[in-house]
Amino acid sequence: MAENPSAPSRISALPSWLLGRAAARGRGLVAEALARHDMKMWHHVVLAAVADLGPVAQAALGRTVSLDPKDMVGILNDLQAAGLVVRAPDPADRRKNAVSLTAEGERRLEECTRAGKWANDELLAPLSAAEREQFLEMLRRISGVR
């Protein structure tokens, strides 16, 4: 990806276009950093959600991260094959699967958390510490994420 992509002046002045370009650059940096740990972005998202919620019902996990159930099954299959999660009957409802991290999953999640932080530090490198805080607060406000 070009460092300074050009766009028509009527487009490059739009906050939505600028946010999209920044997001694309950020996704690229994070994907590259995670790949060094044999991890893809959605796999990392799911691992992080399991760490926050686990043990968690597979269906609830999918809803939490807004992932289609078919895609969730594929990601969980990958994570389980890598020894990062286990699926077992949910103690609250044995008809459902509950997903938990393994010790290896916790270790890999910590590695990927550090890698993601490094990538985001690269993304925000042009900003001072104070500007980063202000930028993140503005992003939270316009995205509705707290």
PDB file of C-alpha atoms in Angstrom, residues 1-144:
ATOM      1  CA  MET A   1       0.000   0.000   0.000  1.00  0.00           C
ATOM      2  CA  ALA A   2       1.299   3.458  -0.860  1.00  0.00           C
ATOM      3  CA  GLU A   3       2.285   5.580   2.141  1.00  0.00           C
ATOM      4  CA  ASN A   4       0.558   8.701   0.807  1.00  0.00           C
ATOM      5  CA  PRO A   5      -2.287   7.592  -1.445  1.00  0.00           C
ATOM      6  CA  SER A   6      -3.790  10.362  -3.471  1.00  0.00           C
ATOM      7  CA  ALA A   7      -7.480  10.979  -3.862  1.00  0.00           C
ATOM      8  CA  PRO A   8      -9.611  13.675  -5.440  1.00  0.00           C
ATOM      9  CA  SER A   9      -9.732  16.787  -3.265  1.00  0.00           C
ATOM     10  CA  ARG A  10     -13.479  16.399  -2.674  1.00  0.00           C
ATOM     11  CA  ILE A  11     -12.842  12.904  -1.324  1.00  0.00           C
ATOM     12  CA  SER A  12      -9.616  13.420   0.608  1.00  0.00           C
ATOM     13  CA  ALA A  13     -11.297  16.126   2.685  1.00  0.00           C
ATOM     14  CA  LEU A  14     -13.939  13.684   3.982  1.00  0.00           C
ATOM     15  CA  PRO A  15     -13.390  12.381   7.518  1.00  0.00           C
ATOM     16  CA  SER A  16     -14.957   9.064   6.493  1.00  0.00           C
ATOM     17  CA  TRP A  17     -12.369   8.595   3.728  1.00  0.00           C
ATOM     18  CA  LEU A  18      -9.501   9.536   6.039  1.00  0.00           C
ATOM     19  CA  LEU A  19     -10.760   7.166   8.747  1.00  0.00           C
ATOM     20  CA  GLY A  20     -11.021   4.413   6.157  1.00  0.00           C
ATOM     21  CA  ARG A  21      -7.431   4.964   5.026  1.00  0.00           C
ATOM     22  CA  ALA A  22      -6.199   5.013   8.628  1.00  0.00           C
ATOM     23  CA  ALA A  23      -8.182   1.856   9.396  1.00  0.00           C
ATOM     24  CA  ALA A  24      -6.760   0.077   6.348  1.00  0.00           C
ATOM     25  CA  ARG A  25      -3.225   1.005   7.390  1.00  0.00           C
ATOM     26  CA  GLY A  26      -3.896  -0.120  10.952  1.00  0.00           C
ATOM     27  CA  ARG A  27      -5.392  -3.449   9.820  1.00  0.00           C
ATOM     28  CA  GLY A  28      -2.350  -4.046   7.629  1.00  0.00           C
ATOM     29  CA  LEU A  29       0.086  -3.348  10.455  1.00  0.00           C
ATOM     30  CA  VAL A  30      -1.832  -5.538  12.900  1.00  0.00           C
ATOM     31  CA  ALA A  31      -2.258  -8.384  10.397  1.00  0.00           C
ATOM     32  CA  GLU A  32       1.476  -8.346   9.689  1.00  0.00           C
ATOM     33  CA  ALA A  33       2.348  -8.327  13.401  1.00  0.00           C
ATOM     34  CA  LEU A  34      -0.092 -11.154  14.185  1.00  0.00           C
ATOM     35  CA  ALA A  35       1.150 -13.263  11.282  1.00  0.00           C
ATOM     36  CA  ARG A  36       4.534 -13.433  13.017  1.00  0.00           C
ATOM     37  CA  HIS A  37       2.707 -15.393  15.736  1.00  0.00           C
ATOM     38  CA  ASP A  38       0.758 -17.620  13.312  1.00  0.00           C
ATOM     39  CA  MET A  39      -2.423 -15.710  14.067  1.00  0.00           C
ATOM     40  CA  LYS A  40      -5.042 -14.037  11.897  1.00  0.00           C
ATOM     41  CA  MET A  41      -7.056 -11.038  13.003  1.00  0.00           C
ATOM     42  CA  TRP A  42     -10.398 -12.792  13.534  1.00  0.00           C
ATOM     43  CA  HIS A  43      -8.668 -15.601  15.395  1.00  0.00           C
ATOM     44  CA  HIS A  44      -7.111 -12.993  17.691  1.00  0.00           C
ATOM     45  CA  VAL A  45     -10.484 -11.279  18.206  1.00  0.00           C
ATOM     46  CA  VAL A  46     -12.101 -14.582  19.167  1.00  0.00           C
ATOM     47  CA  LEU A  47      -9.248 -15.525  21.531  1.00  0.00           C
ATOM     48  CA  ALA A  48      -9.510 -12.119  23.225  1.00  0.00           C
ATOM     49  CA  ALA A  49     -13.287 -12.470  23.601  1.00  0.00           C
ATOM     50  CA  VAL A  50     -12.931 -15.965  25.086  1.00  0.00           C
ATOM     51  CA  ALA A  51     -10.387 -14.568  27.556  1.00  0.00           C
ATOM     52  CA  ASP A  52     -12.875 -11.872  28.605  1.00  0.00           C
ATOM     53  CA  LEU A  53     -15.988 -14.070  28.690  1.00  0.00           C
ATOM     54  CA  GLY A  54     -14.862 -17.671  29.020  1.00  0.00           C
ATOM     55  CA  PRO A  55     -16.037 -20.192  29.462  1.00  0.00           C
ATOM     56  CA  VAL A  56     -18.603 -18.855  27.029  1.00  0.00           C
ATOM     57  CA  ALA A  57     -21.289 -20.511  24.928  1.00  0.00           C
ATOM     58  CA  GLN A  58     -20.223 -20.718  21.302  1.00  0.00           C
ATOM     59  CA  ALA A  59     -23.372 -18.932  20.085  1.00  0.00           C
ATOM     60  CA  ALA A  60     -22.963 -16.102  22.617  1.00  0.00           C
ATOM     61  CA  LEU A  61     -19.329 -15.733  21.573  1.00  0.00           C
ATOM     62  CA  GLY A  62     -20.388 -15.295  17.947  1.00  0.00           C
ATOM     63  CA  ARG A  63     -22.957 -12.668  18.883  1.00  0.00           C
ATOM     64  CA  THR A  64     -20.443 -10.814  21.055  1.00  0.00           C
ATOM     65  CA  VAL A  65     -17.919 -10.411  18.239  1.00  0.00           C
ATOM     66  CA  SER A  66     -20.606 -10.073  15.511  1.00  0.00           C
ATOM     67  CA  LEU A  67     -19.411 -13.112  13.594  1.00  0.00           C
ATOM     68  CA  ASP A  68     -21.617 -15.352  11.466  1.00  0.00           C
ATOM     69  CA  PRO A  69     -22.092 -18.778  13.122  1.00  0.00           C
ATOM     70  CA  LYS A  70     -20.540 -20.591  10.126  1.00  0.00           C
ATOM     71  CA  ASP A  71     -17.454 -18.389  10.317  1.00  0.00           C
ATOM     72  CA  MET A  72     -17.287 -18.831  14.095  1.00  0.00           C
ATOM     73  CA  VAL A  73     -17.244 -22.625  13.712  1.00  0.00           C
ATOM     74  CA  GLY A  74     -14.338 -22.421  11.257  1.00  0.00           C
ATOM     75  CA  ILE A  75     -12.331 -20.120  13.497  1.00  0.00           C
ATOM     76  CA  LEU A  76     -12.985 -22.248  16.567  1.00  0.00           C
ATOM     77  CA  ASN A  77     -11.991 -25.357  14.616  1.00  0.00           C
ATOM     78  CA  ASP A  78      -8.690 -23.660  13.716  1.00  0.00           C
ATOM     79  CA  LEU A  79      -8.083 -22.487  17.287  1.00  0.00           C
ATOM     80  CA  GLN A  80      -8.926 -25.878  18.742  1.00  0.00           C
ATOM     81  CA  ALA A  81      -6.690 -27.697  16.229  1.00  0.00           C
ATOM     82  CA  ALA A  82      -3.853 -25.365  17.307  1.00  0.00           C
ATOM     83  CA  GLY A  83      -4.500 -26.231  20.963  1.00  0.00           C
ATOM     84  CA  LEU A  84      -5.541 -22.678  21.862  1.00  0.00           C
ATOM     85  CA  VAL A  85      -9.154 -23.320  22.935  1.00  0.00           C
ATOM     86  CA  VAL A  86     -11.278 -26.223  24.099  1.00  0.00           C
ATOM     87  CA  ARG A  87     -14.975 -26.755  23.549  1.00  0.00           C
ATOM     88  CA  ALA A  88     -16.892 -28.729  26.134  1.00  0.00           C
ATOM     89  CA  PRO A  89     -20.531 -29.049  27.118  1.00  0.00           C
ATOM     90  CA  ASP A  90     -21.701 -25.865  28.827  1.00  0.00           C
ATOM     91  CA  PRO A  91     -22.350 -26.610  32.523  1.00  0.00           C
ATOM     92  CA  ALA A  92     -25.331 -24.218  32.460  1.00  0.00           C
ATOM     93  CA  ASP A  93     -26.908 -25.932  29.421  1.00  0.00           C
ATOM     94  CA  ARG A  94     -25.293 -29.185  28.333  1.00  0.00           C
ATOM     95  CA  ARG A  95     -26.923 -28.878  24.880  1.00  0.00           C
ATOM     96  CA  LYS A  96     -24.509 -26.022  24.141  1.00  0.00           C
ATOM     97  CA  ASN A  97     -20.746 -25.878  23.774  1.00  0.00           C
ATOM     98  CA  ALA A  98     -18.734 -23.644  26.078  1.00  0.00           C
ATOM     99  CA  VAL A  99     -15.397 -22.347  24.820  1.00  0.00           C
ATOM    100  CA  SER A 100     -12.386 -21.816  27.096  1.00  0.00           C
ATOM    101  CA  LEU A 101      -8.756 -20.872  26.563  1.00  0.00           C
ATOM    102  CA  THR A 102      -6.034 -23.425  27.114  1.00  0.00           C
ATOM    103  CA  ALA A 103      -2.752 -22.468  28.768  1.00  0.00           C
ATOM    104  CA  GLU A 104      -1.214 -22.284  25.275  1.00  0.00           C
ATOM    105  CA  GLY A 105      -4.135 -20.075  24.188  1.00  0.00           C
ATOM    106  CA  GLU A 106      -3.446 -17.691  27.068  1.00  0.00           C
ATOM    107  CA  ARG A 107       0.252 -17.578  26.149  1.00  0.00           C
ATOM    108  CA  ARG A 108      -0.471 -16.938  22.466  1.00  0.00           C
ATOM    109  CA  LEU A 109      -3.037 -14.277  23.338  1.00  0.00           C
ATOM    110  CA  GLU A 110      -0.434 -12.441  25.433  1.00  0.00           C
ATOM    111  CA  GLU A 111       2.052 -12.570  22.520  1.00  0.00           C
ATOM    112  CA  CYS A 112      -0.585 -11.290  20.114  1.00  0.00           C
ATOM    113  CA  THR A 113      -1.688  -8.570  22.517  1.00  0.00           C
ATOM    114  CA  ARG A 114       1.892  -7.284  22.609  1.00  0.00           C
ATOM    115  CA  ALA A 115       2.128  -7.561  18.796  1.00  0.00           C
ATOM    116  CA  GLY A 116      -1.134  -5.639  18.370  1.00  0.00           C
ATOM    117  CA  LYS A 117       0.049  -2.938  20.740  1.00  0.00           C
ATOM    118  CA  TRP A 118       3.297  -2.603  18.788  1.00  0.00           C
ATOM    119  CA  ALA A 119       1.362  -2.306  15.497  1.00  0.00           C
ATOM    120  CA  ASN A 120      -0.946   0.346  16.932  1.00  0.00           C
ATOM    121  CA  ASP A 121       2.015   2.237  18.346  1.00  0.00           C
ATOM    122  CA  GLU A 122       3.441   2.243  14.800  1.00  0.00           C
ATOM    123  CA  LEU A 123       0.124   3.530  13.455  1.00  0.00           C
ATOM    124  CA  LEU A 124       0.005   6.374  15.972  1.00  0.00           C
ATOM    125  CA  ALA A 125       3.745   7.158  15.909  1.00  0.00           C
ATOM    126  CA  PRO A 126       3.217  10.579  14.246  1.00  0.00           C
ATOM    127  CA  LEU A 127       1.175  11.701  17.291  1.00  0.00           C
ATOM    128  CA  SER A 128       2.432  12.847  20.678  1.00  0.00           C
ATOM    129  CA  ALA A 129       1.211  11.013  23.787  1.00  0.00           C
ATOM    130  CA  ALA A 130      -1.318  13.783  24.473  1.00  0.00           C
ATOM    131  CA  GLU A 131      -2.520  13.734  20.860  1.00  0.00           C
ATOM    132  CA  ARG A 132      -2.963   9.946  21.040  1.00  0.00           C
ATOM    133  CA  GLU A 133      -5.162  10.252  24.116  1.00  0.00           C
ATOM    134  CA  GLN A 134      -7.228  12.988  22.488  1.00  0.00           C
ATOM    135  CA  PHE A 135      -7.476  11.058  19.212  1.00  0.00           C
ATOM    136  CA  LEU A 136      -8.612   7.872  20.972  1.00  0.00           C
ATOM    137  CA  GLU A 137     -11.225   9.787  22.948  1.00  0.00           C
ATOM    138  CA  MET A 138     -12.550  11.385  19.745  1.00  0.00           C
ATOM    139  CA  LEU A 139     -12.662   7.979  18.024  1.00  0.00           C
ATOM    140  CA  ARG A 140     -14.620   6.538  20.966  1.00  0.00           C
ATOM    141  CA  ARG A 141     -17.115   9.391  20.756  1.00  0.00           C
ATOM    142  CA  ILE A 142     -17.742   9.140  17.019  1.00  0.00           C
ATOM    143  CA  SER A 143     -17.775   5.322  16.983  1.00  0.00           C
ATOM    144  CA  GLY A 144     -20.029   4.967  20.009  1.00  0.00           C
TER     145      GLY A 144
END
